[in-house]
């Protein structure tokens, strides 16, 4: 079968419109990493189990290894590169740094984006709600305890700025 | 690296447009909704459509509405929306039970109800829940809509009656009359958070005015090779009988006896058969408790405060 023609897509990524010609089969995670050079989002299990590739599509966190780039056409994507605002880290990022919420850091971008979404909807989540929200994301280093602490720290310091 | 094979892509602007595209591309096209079932299958090359027809933007198919006698769920309703929908309270609490344990919260935000049932995975949770509720599947096609009982919807693993030019648009559930004491529940055992079930059972029951005689029973089973995702023999046994501990236990035995689980990485067949029986019993118990609680005025069954045994 002949290769299908590329499709022109325009995706607003972290506030900037990005237009590219892509194959319809291209996955969003590869579009972000390979076409746009945004390597903060990590490509992990490839089976929508690990959550390392979580980004926001419009207002929802999604596993970008299971979303086609063409689906994002005309939509907004927010990646870990878009968590900070005007050079100020998001409280979730500060929490992960302060509470040692990461070791190798591979799962961290996805964890932080889901955590940001959780806090936007539930500003003061108990640890059980944090565990539930992050239950589709895998960390092989921390044993999760420090990730829970990091998200709690962000909940308790919603207007924090790094020292 | 897992990537889908070459594929063409069309975005549908309406249900009518989707049907036109399906007619144009024929059986080599597949409908793309949330993609959380289809895209993994395409990565594994278990599905290799030549064209994807993306219906993901059709807001007209994303709804949950409750009228007097009916709960209607649009095919593009996400799992998260169904989980949060107040319309599923009371006698449809089985849907909240099931949605709470389908995949994980992030997947539930994008995966759709219609996409899940059209995937027809033999371990799919909603298939059992809808079988218990005797749902009606509404399918749009070139000649208009047709309705198919969910128990006739699945024709085999990964196969449904939805034809190549057709589209599942809606799932309809008939509510029991307000005078009935009706309750439902879903019980699942999995290996870890977000996994497919090792086995799961869903139950819908209604009780007579005597608060004891079973006037309707639906039992859905998944992941255990149950014919049409239901336990028809156990349903038949319960009908007209009292909701006693003994009868509930017997129904579990019958359900376990009639399913055909196979051994795989999720567990040996005899363990799954045991679970089919035990989870049928637990779901029955909980459904009966919820049905009985309906007389307490609020009708707000399905809360997290479920008690112990029947």
Coordinates of C-alpha atoms in Angstrom, one line a residue:
Chain A
X1 CA 0.0 0.0 0.0
X2 CA 1.3 3.4 -0.9
X3 CA 2.1 5.8 1.9
X4 CA -0.7 8.0 2.8
X5 CA -0.3 11.7 2.3
X6 CA 0.8 13.8 5.2
X7 CA -1.9 15.9 7.0
X8 CA -1.3 19.5 7.9
X9 CA -2.0 20.0 11.6
X10 CA -1.9 23.0 13.9
X11 CA -1.6 22.4 17.6
X12 CA -1.3 25.0 20.2
X13 CA 1.5 23.8 22.4
X14 CA 2.1 25.6 25.7
X15 CA 0.5 28.7 24.2
X16 CA 2.2 28.7 20.8
X17 CA 0.6 27.5 17.5
X18 CA 2.8 24.8 15.9
X19 CA 2.0 23.7 12.4
X20 CA 3.5 20.6 10.9
X21 CA 2.8 18.0 8.1
X22 CA 2.4 14.6 9.8
X23 CA 1.5 11.1 9.0
X24 CA -1.9 10.2 10.4
X25 CA -0.3 7.3 12.3
X26 CA 2.1 9.5 14.2
X27 CA 1.5 9.4 17.9
X28 CA 1.2 12.6 19.9
X29 CA 4.2 11.7 22.1
X30 CA 6.5 11.4 19.0
X31 CA 5.1 14.6 17.5
X32 CA 6.0 16.4 20.7
X33 CA 9.4 14.9 21.1
X34 CA 10.6 14.4 17.5
X35 CA 8.8 17.0 15.5
X36 CA 8.8 19.8 18.1
X37 CA 11.8 18.8 20.1
X38 CA 9.9 18.9 23.4
X39 CA 11.7 16.0 25.1
X40 CA 10.3 16.8 28.6
X41 CA 7.5 14.4 27.9
X42 CA 8.8 10.9 28.2
X43 CA 8.0 7.9 26.0
X44 CA 7.8 4.9 28.3
X45 CA 5.8 1.7 28.0
X46 CA 4.1 2.4 24.8
X47 CA 1.0 0.6 26.1
X48 CA -0.9 3.4 28.0
X49 CA 0.1 1.7 31.3
X50 CA 3.0 3.7 32.7
X51 CA 1.9 7.4 32.3
X52 CA 5.4 8.8 31.6
X53 CA 3.9 10.4 28.4
X54 CA 1.0 12.2 30.1
X55 CA 0.4 15.7 28.7
X56 CA -2.7 17.8 28.7
X57 CA -5.0 17.8 25.7
X58 CA -7.2 20.8 26.1
X59 CA -8.2 20.6 29.7
X60 CA -7.5 16.9 30.4
X61 CA -4.4 14.9 31.1
X62 CA -4.0 12.1 28.5
X63 CA -1.5 9.4 27.7
X64 CA 0.0 10.8 24.6
X65 CA 1.3 7.4 23.4
X66 CA -2.3 6.5 22.8
X67 CA -3.4 9.6 21.0
X68 CA -2.7 10.4 17.4
X69 CA -1.1 13.7 16.6
X70 CA -3.9 14.4 14.1
X71 CA -6.4 14.2 17.0
X72 CA -4.7 17.1 18.6
X73 CA -5.2 19.3 15.5
X74 CA -6.9 22.5 16.5
X75 CA -6.6 21.7 20.2
X76 CA -4.3 22.8 23.0
X77 CA -1.5 20.7 24.4
X78 CA 0.3 21.5 27.7
X79 CA 3.5 19.7 28.4
X80 CA 5.9 19.8 31.4
X81 CA 7.7 22.6 29.5
X82 CA 4.5 24.6 30.0
X83 CA 4.1 24.1 33.7
X84 CA 6.1 27.1 34.7
X85 CA 4.7 30.6 34.1
X86 CA 6.9 33.5 33.2
X87 CA 9.9 31.8 34.7
X88 CA 8.1 30.9 37.9
X89 CA 7.9 27.2 38.7
X90 CA 4.5 25.7 39.4
X91 CA 3.9 24.8 43.0
X92 CA 3.8 21.1 41.9
X93 CA 7.3 21.4 40.5
X94 CA 8.5 23.1 43.7
X95 CA 6.9 20.4 45.8
X96 CA 8.6 17.6 43.8
X97 CA 12.0 19.4 44.3
X98 CA 11.5 20.0 48.0
X99 CA 10.0 16.7 48.9
X100 CA 12.4 14.6 46.8
X101 CA 9.5 13.4 44.7
X102 CA 11.8 12.0 42.1
X103 CA 15.0 10.1 41.7
X104 CA 15.6 9.2 38.1
X105 CA 13.0 11.6 36.9
X106 CA 11.6 9.5 34.1
X107 CA 8.0 9.4 35.4
X108 CA 8.1 13.0 36.8
X109 CA 6.7 15.1 33.9
X110 CA 3.6 12.9 33.7
X111 CA 3.2 12.7 37.5
X112 CA 3.4 16.5 37.7
X113 CA 0.9 17.2 34.9
X114 CA -1.7 14.8 36.4
X115 CA -1.0 16.3 39.8
X116 CA -1.6 19.8 38.4
X117 CA -4.9 18.7 37.0
X118 CA -5.9 17.1 40.3
X119 CA -5.2 20.2 42.3
X120 CA -7.1 22.4 39.8
X121 CA -10.2 20.2 40.5
X122 CA -9.5 19.3 44.1
X123 CA -7.3 21.9 45.7
X124 CA -6.9 20.0 49.0
X125 CA -6.9 16.3 48.1
X126 CA -6.3 13.7 50.9
X127 CA -3.4 11.3 50.2
X128 CA -5.9 8.6 49.1
X129 CA -7.3 10.9 46.4
X130 CA -3.7 11.6 45.2
X131 CA -2.9 7.9 45.0
X132 CA -6.1 7.3 43.1
X133 CA -5.4 10.1 40.6
X134 CA -1.9 8.9 40.0
X135 CA -2.8 5.2 40.0
X136 CA -2.3 4.9 36.2
X137 CA 1.3 6.1 36.4
X138 CA 4.3 4.1 37.4
X139 CA 7.4 5.2 39.4
X140 CA 10.1 2.7 39.9
X141 CA 12.3 4.8 42.3
X142 CA 10.4 6.6 45.0
X143 CA 7.9 4.0 46.3
X144 CA 5.4 6.8 45.7
X145 CA 5.5 8.2 49.2
X146 CA 7.5 11.2 48.3
X147 CA 5.4 11.9 45.3
X148 CA 2.3 12.0 47.5
X149 CA 4.2 14.3 49.9
X150 CA 5.2 16.5 46.9
X151 CA 1.6 16.9 45.8
X152 CA 0.4 17.6 49.3
X153 CA 3.1 20.2 49.6
X154 CA 1.8 21.9 46.5
X155 CA -1.7 21.8 47.9
X156 CA -0.6 23.4 51.0
X157 CA 1.5 26.0 49.2
X158 CA -0.6 27.0 46.2
X159 CA 1.1 30.3 45.7
X160 CA 4.6 29.2 46.4
X161 CA 7.6 30.5 44.5
X162 CA 11.0 28.9 44.6
X163 CA 13.5 30.3 47.0
Chain B
X1 CA 8.8 1.0 19.3
X2 CA 5.1 0.3 18.7
X3 CA 3.5 2.5 16.1
X4 CA 0.4 1.8 14.0
X5 CA 0.7 0.9 10.3
X6 CA 0.1 3.4 7.6
X7 CA -3.5 4.6 7.7
X8 CA -5.6 7.4 6.2
X9 CA -7.5 9.7 8.3
X10 CA -10.8 11.5 8.0
X11 CA -12.5 13.6 10.6
X12 CA -16.3 13.4 10.7
X13 CA -18.3 16.6 11.3
X14 CA -21.6 14.9 12.2
X15 CA -23.1 11.5 12.5
X16 CA -24.4 11.8 9.0
X17 CA -21.0 12.7 7.7
X18 CA -19.5 9.7 9.6
X19 CA -22.0 7.4 7.9
X20 CA -21.2 8.9 4.5
X21 CA -17.5 8.3 5.1
X22 CA -18.1 4.8 6.4
X23 CA -20.1 4.1 3.2
X24 CA -17.3 5.6 1.0
X25 CA -14.4 3.6 2.6
X26 CA -16.2 0.4 3.3
X27 CA -15.1 -2.5 5.5
X28 CA -11.4 -1.4 5.5
X29 CA -12.3 1.7 7.6
X30 CA -12.6 1.8 11.3
X31 CA -14.3 4.3 13.6
X32 CA -12.0 6.1 15.9
X33 CA -13.6 7.5 19.1
X34 CA -11.3 7.9 22.1
X35 CA -8.9 5.5 20.5
X36 CA -7.8 3.9 23.8
X37 CA -8.9 0.4 22.6
X38 CA -8.3 0.8 18.9
X39 CA -4.9 2.5 18.9
X40 CA -3.3 -0.2 21.1
X41 CA -4.7 -2.8 18.8
X42 CA -3.3 -0.9 15.8
X43 CA 0.1 -0.8 17.4
X44 CA 0.1 -4.5 17.8
X45 CA -1.2 -4.8 14.2
X46 CA -4.2 -6.8 15.5
X47 CA -6.2 -4.1 13.8
X48 CA -5.0 -2.7 10.5
X49 CA -7.6 -0.4 9.1
X50 CA -6.8 1.5 5.9
X51 CA -8.8 4.5 7.0
X52 CA -9.7 5.9 10.4
X53 CA -12.9 7.9 10.6
X54 CA -12.5 10.1 13.7
X55 CA -15.8 10.8 15.4
X56 CA -14.1 12.1 18.5
X57 CA -15.3 15.7 17.9
X58 CA -19.0 14.8 17.7
X59 CA -20.4 16.5 20.8
X60 CA -23.9 15.3 19.8
X61 CA -22.9 11.8 20.9
X62 CA -21.5 12.8 24.3
X63 CA -24.4 12.9 26.7
X64 CA -26.0 11.2 29.7
X65 CA -29.7 11.9 30.1
X66 CA -32.3 10.5 32.4
X67 CA -36.0 10.6 31.7
X68 CA -38.7 8.9 33.7
X69 CA -38.3 5.5 32.2
X70 CA -34.9 5.6 30.6
X71 CA -31.2 6.3 31.0
X72 CA -29.6 7.2 27.7
X73 CA -25.8 7.2 27.3
X74 CA -24.2 8.7 24.1
X75 CA -21.5 6.5 22.6
X76 CA -18.9 9.2 23.0
X77 CA -19.5 9.7 26.7
X78 CA -16.1 9.3 28.4
X79 CA -15.7 6.9 31.2
X80 CA -15.0 9.8 33.6
X81 CA -18.3 11.5 32.6
X82 CA -20.3 8.4 33.1
X83 CA -18.6 7.9 36.5
X84 CA -19.5 11.4 37.6
X85 CA -23.0 11.5 36.1
X86 CA -25.7 12.0 38.8
X87 CA -28.1 10.2 36.5
X88 CA -26.4 6.9 37.3
X89 CA -27.3 7.1 41.0
X90 CA -29.9 4.8 42.5
X91 CA -30.8 1.7 40.4
X92 CA -27.9 2.3 38.0
X93 CA -25.2 2.4 40.6
X94 CA -23.7 -0.7 38.9
X95 CA -22.3 1.8 36.3
X96 CA -20.5 3.8 39.0
X97 CA -19.1 0.7 40.5
X98 CA -17.8 -0.5 37.2
X99 CA -16.5 2.8 36.0
X100 CA -14.5 3.3 39.2
X101 CA -12.4 0.2 38.3
X102 CA -12.1 0.6 34.6
X103 CA -8.5 1.4 33.5
X104 CA -7.2 4.4 35.5
X105 CA -8.3 8.0 36.0
X106 CA -6.3 9.4 33.1
X107 CA -7.5 6.8 30.6
X108 CA -11.0 7.3 31.8
X109 CA -10.8 11.0 30.8
X110 CA -10.4 10.1 27.2
X111 CA -11.6 6.6 26.6
X112 CA -15.3 6.3 25.6
X113 CA -18.2 4.1 26.6
X114 CA -19.1 3.3 23.0
X115 CA -15.5 2.7 22.0
X116 CA -15.1 0.2 24.9
X117 CA -18.2 -1.9 24.0
X118 CA -17.4 -1.8 20.3
X119 CA -14.0 -3.2 21.0
X120 CA -15.8 -6.2 22.4
X121 CA -12.9 -7.4 24.4
X122 CA -13.9 -10.6 26.2
X123 CA -12.8 -9.1 29.5
X124 CA -14.5 -5.7 29.1
X125 CA -16.3 -4.4 32.3
X126 CA -19.1 -2.5 30.7
X127 CA -20.2 -5.4 28.6
X128 CA -21.1 -7.3 31.8
X129 CA -22.7 -4.3 33.4
X130 CA -24.8 -3.6 30.3
X131 CA -25.7 -7.3 30.0
X132 CA -26.9 -7.2 33.6
X133 CA -29.0 -4.2 32.8
X134 CA -30.3 -5.6 29.5
X135 CA -29.3 -2.5 27.7
X136 CA -30.4 -1.6 24.2
X137 CA -27.7 -0.6 21.7
X138 CA -28.7 2.0 19.2
X139 CA -26.9 1.7 15.9
X140 CA -27.1 4.2 13.1
X141 CA -26.7 3.1 9.5
X142 CA -27.5 4.2 6.0
X143 CA -31.1 3.2 6.4
X144 CA -31.6 4.9 9.7
X145 CA -31.4 3.6 13.3
X146 CA -31.8 0.1 14.6
X147 CA -31.9 -1.2 18.1
X148 CA -30.2 -4.4 19.3
X149 CA -30.4 -5.9 22.7
X150 CA -27.0 -6.0 24.3
X151 CA -27.2 -9.7 24.7
X152 CA -27.3 -10.0 20.9
X153 CA -24.7 -7.3 20.3
X154 CA -21.6 -9.3 20.8
X155 CA -21.0 -12.0 18.2
X156 CA -17.6 -13.2 19.5
X157 CA -14.3 -11.9 20.9
X158 CA -13.7 -8.5 19.3
X159 CA -16.8 -8.8 17.2
X160 CA -20.2 -7.1 17.3
X161 CA -23.2 -6.8 15.1
X162 CA -22.2 -3.3 14.1
X163 CA -21.8 -3.5 10.3
X164 CA -19.0 -1.8 8.3
X165 CA -21.3 1.0 7.3
X166 CA -22.8 1.5 10.8
X167 CA -22.0 3.4 13.9
X168 CA -23.0 2.8 17.6
X169 CA -24.6 6.0 18.7
X170 CA -26.3 5.4 22.0
X171 CA -26.9 2.9 24.8
X172 CA -30.4 2.9 26.4
X173 CA -31.3 1.5 29.8
X174 CA -34.8 1.0 30.9
X175 CA -35.5 2.1 34.4
X176 CA -37.6 0.0 36.7
X177 CA -40.9 1.7 37.6
X178 CA -40.6 3.9 40.7
X179 CA -42.8 1.5 42.7
X180 CA -40.2 -1.3 42.3
X181 CA -37.4 -1.8 44.7
X182 CA -34.5 -2.0 42.3
X183 CA -30.8 -2.1 42.9
X184 CA -27.6 -3.0 41.1
X185 CA -23.9 -3.5 41.8
X186 CA -20.6 -4.5 40.2
X187 CA -17.8 -6.5 41.8
X188 CA -14.4 -7.0 40.2
X189 CA -11.1 -8.7 41.1
X190 CA -8.0 -7.6 39.2
X191 CA -4.3 -8.1 39.6
X192 CA -3.5 -4.4 40.1
X193 CA -4.9 -0.9 39.7
X194 CA -6.1 -0.2 36.2
X195 CA -5.8 -3.8 34.9
X196 CA -8.5 -5.9 33.1
X197 CA -10.4 -8.1 35.5
X198 CA -9.4 -11.6 36.4
X199 CA -13.1 -11.9 36.8
X200 CA -16.0 -9.6 37.4
X201 CA -19.8 -9.8 38.0
X202 CA -22.5 -7.2 37.7
X203 CA -26.1 -7.6 39.0
X204 CA -29.4 -5.9 38.6
X205 CA -32.3 -7.0 40.8
X206 CA -35.8 -5.8 41.7
X207 CA -37.9 -7.0 44.6
X208 CA -41.6 -7.4 45.1
X209 CA -43.6 -5.4 47.6
X210 CA -42.9 -8.0 50.2
X211 CA -39.2 -6.8 50.0
X212 CA -38.0 -10.3 49.5
X213 CA -39.3 -11.9 46.3
X214 CA -37.1 -11.3 43.3
X215 CA -39.1 -10.0 40.4
X216 CA -36.3 -9.3 38.0
X217 CA -32.7 -10.4 37.9
X218 CA -29.8 -9.6 35.5
X219 CA -26.4 -11.1 36.0
X220 CA -23.5 -10.1 33.8
X221 CA -20.1 -11.8 33.9
X222 CA -16.9 -10.8 32.2
X223 CA -13.4 -12.4 31.6
X224 CA -14.8 -15.8 32.4
X225 CA -16.1 -17.0 29.0
X226 CA -19.8 -16.5 29.9
X227 CA -22.1 -16.8 26.9
X228 CA -23.2 -13.3 25.8
X229 CA -21.6 -11.9 29.0
X230 CA -24.5 -13.1 31.1
X231 CA -25.4 -15.9 33.6
X232 CA -28.8 -16.8 32.2
X233 CA -29.3 -20.0 34.2
X234 CA -28.6 -18.2 37.5
X235 CA -31.0 -15.4 36.5
X236 CA -33.7 -18.0 35.7
X237 CA -33.1 -19.7 39.1
X238 CA -33.5 -16.4 41.0
X239 CA -36.7 -15.3 39.3
X240 CA -39.7 -15.6 41.7
X241 CA -37.5 -16.9 44.5
X242 CA -36.8 -15.1 47.8
X243 CA -33.5 -13.1 48.2
X244 CA -32.2 -15.4 50.9
X245 CA -28.6 -16.1 51.7
X246 CA -29.1 -19.7 50.4
X247 CA -30.7 -18.7 47.1
X248 CA -28.0 -16.1 46.5
X249 CA -25.3 -18.7 47.2
X250 CA -27.0 -21.1 44.9
X251 CA -27.2 -18.5 42.1
X252 CA -23.4 -18.0 42.5
X253 CA -22.8 -21.8 42.1
X254 CA -25.0 -21.9 39.0
X255 CA -23.2 -18.9 37.5
X256 CA -19.8 -20.4 38.2
X257 CA -21.0 -23.7 36.7
X258 CA -22.1 -22.3 33.4
X259 CA -19.1 -20.0 32.5
X260 CA -16.1 -21.2 30.6
X261 CA -13.0 -19.5 31.9
X262 CA -9.6 -20.2 30.4
X263 CA -6.2 -20.2 32.1
X264 CA -4.0 -17.3 31.1
X265 CA -1.5 -14.9 32.7
X266 CA -4.3 -13.5 34.9
X267 CA -4.9 -16.8 36.5
X268 CA -5.9 -20.5 36.2
X269 CA -9.4 -21.4 35.0
X270 CA -10.5 -22.9 38.3
X271 CA -9.6 -19.7 40.2
X272 CA -11.6 -17.7 37.7
X273 CA -14.5 -20.0 38.0
X274 CA -14.4 -19.6 41.8
X275 CA -14.3 -15.8 41.4
X276 CA -17.3 -15.9 39.0
X277 CA -19.4 -17.6 41.7
X278 CA -18.1 -15.5 44.6
X279 CA -18.4 -12.2 42.8
X280 CA -21.9 -13.0 41.6
X281 CA -22.8 -13.6 45.3
X282 CA -21.2 -10.4 46.5
X283 CA -22.8 -8.3 43.7
X284 CA -26.2 -9.9 44.4
X285 CA -25.9 -9.1 48.1
X286 CA -25.0 -5.5 47.4
X287 CA -27.7 -5.0 44.8
X288 CA -30.3 -6.4 47.2
X289 CA -29.1 -4.1 50.0
X290 CA -29.3 -1.2 47.7
X291 CA -32.8 -2.1 46.5
X292 CA -34.0 -2.4 50.1
X293 CA -32.5 1.0 51.0
X294 CA -34.6 2.6 48.3
X295 CA -37.6 2.7 50.6
X296 CA -35.9 5.1 53.0
X297 CA -37.1 8.1 51.1
X298 CA -34.1 9.6 49.5
X299 CA -33.6 7.0 46.8
X300 CA -29.9 7.9 47.1
X301 CA -28.6 4.3 46.9
X302 CA -25.2 3.5 45.7
X303 CA -23.3 5.5 48.3
X304 CA -19.9 4.2 49.5
X305 CA -21.6 3.2 52.8
X306 CA -22.4 -0.3 51.8
X307 CA -22.7 -2.6 54.7
X308 CA -21.7 -6.2 55.2
X309 CA -23.5 -9.4 54.2
X310 CA -27.1 -9.9 53.2

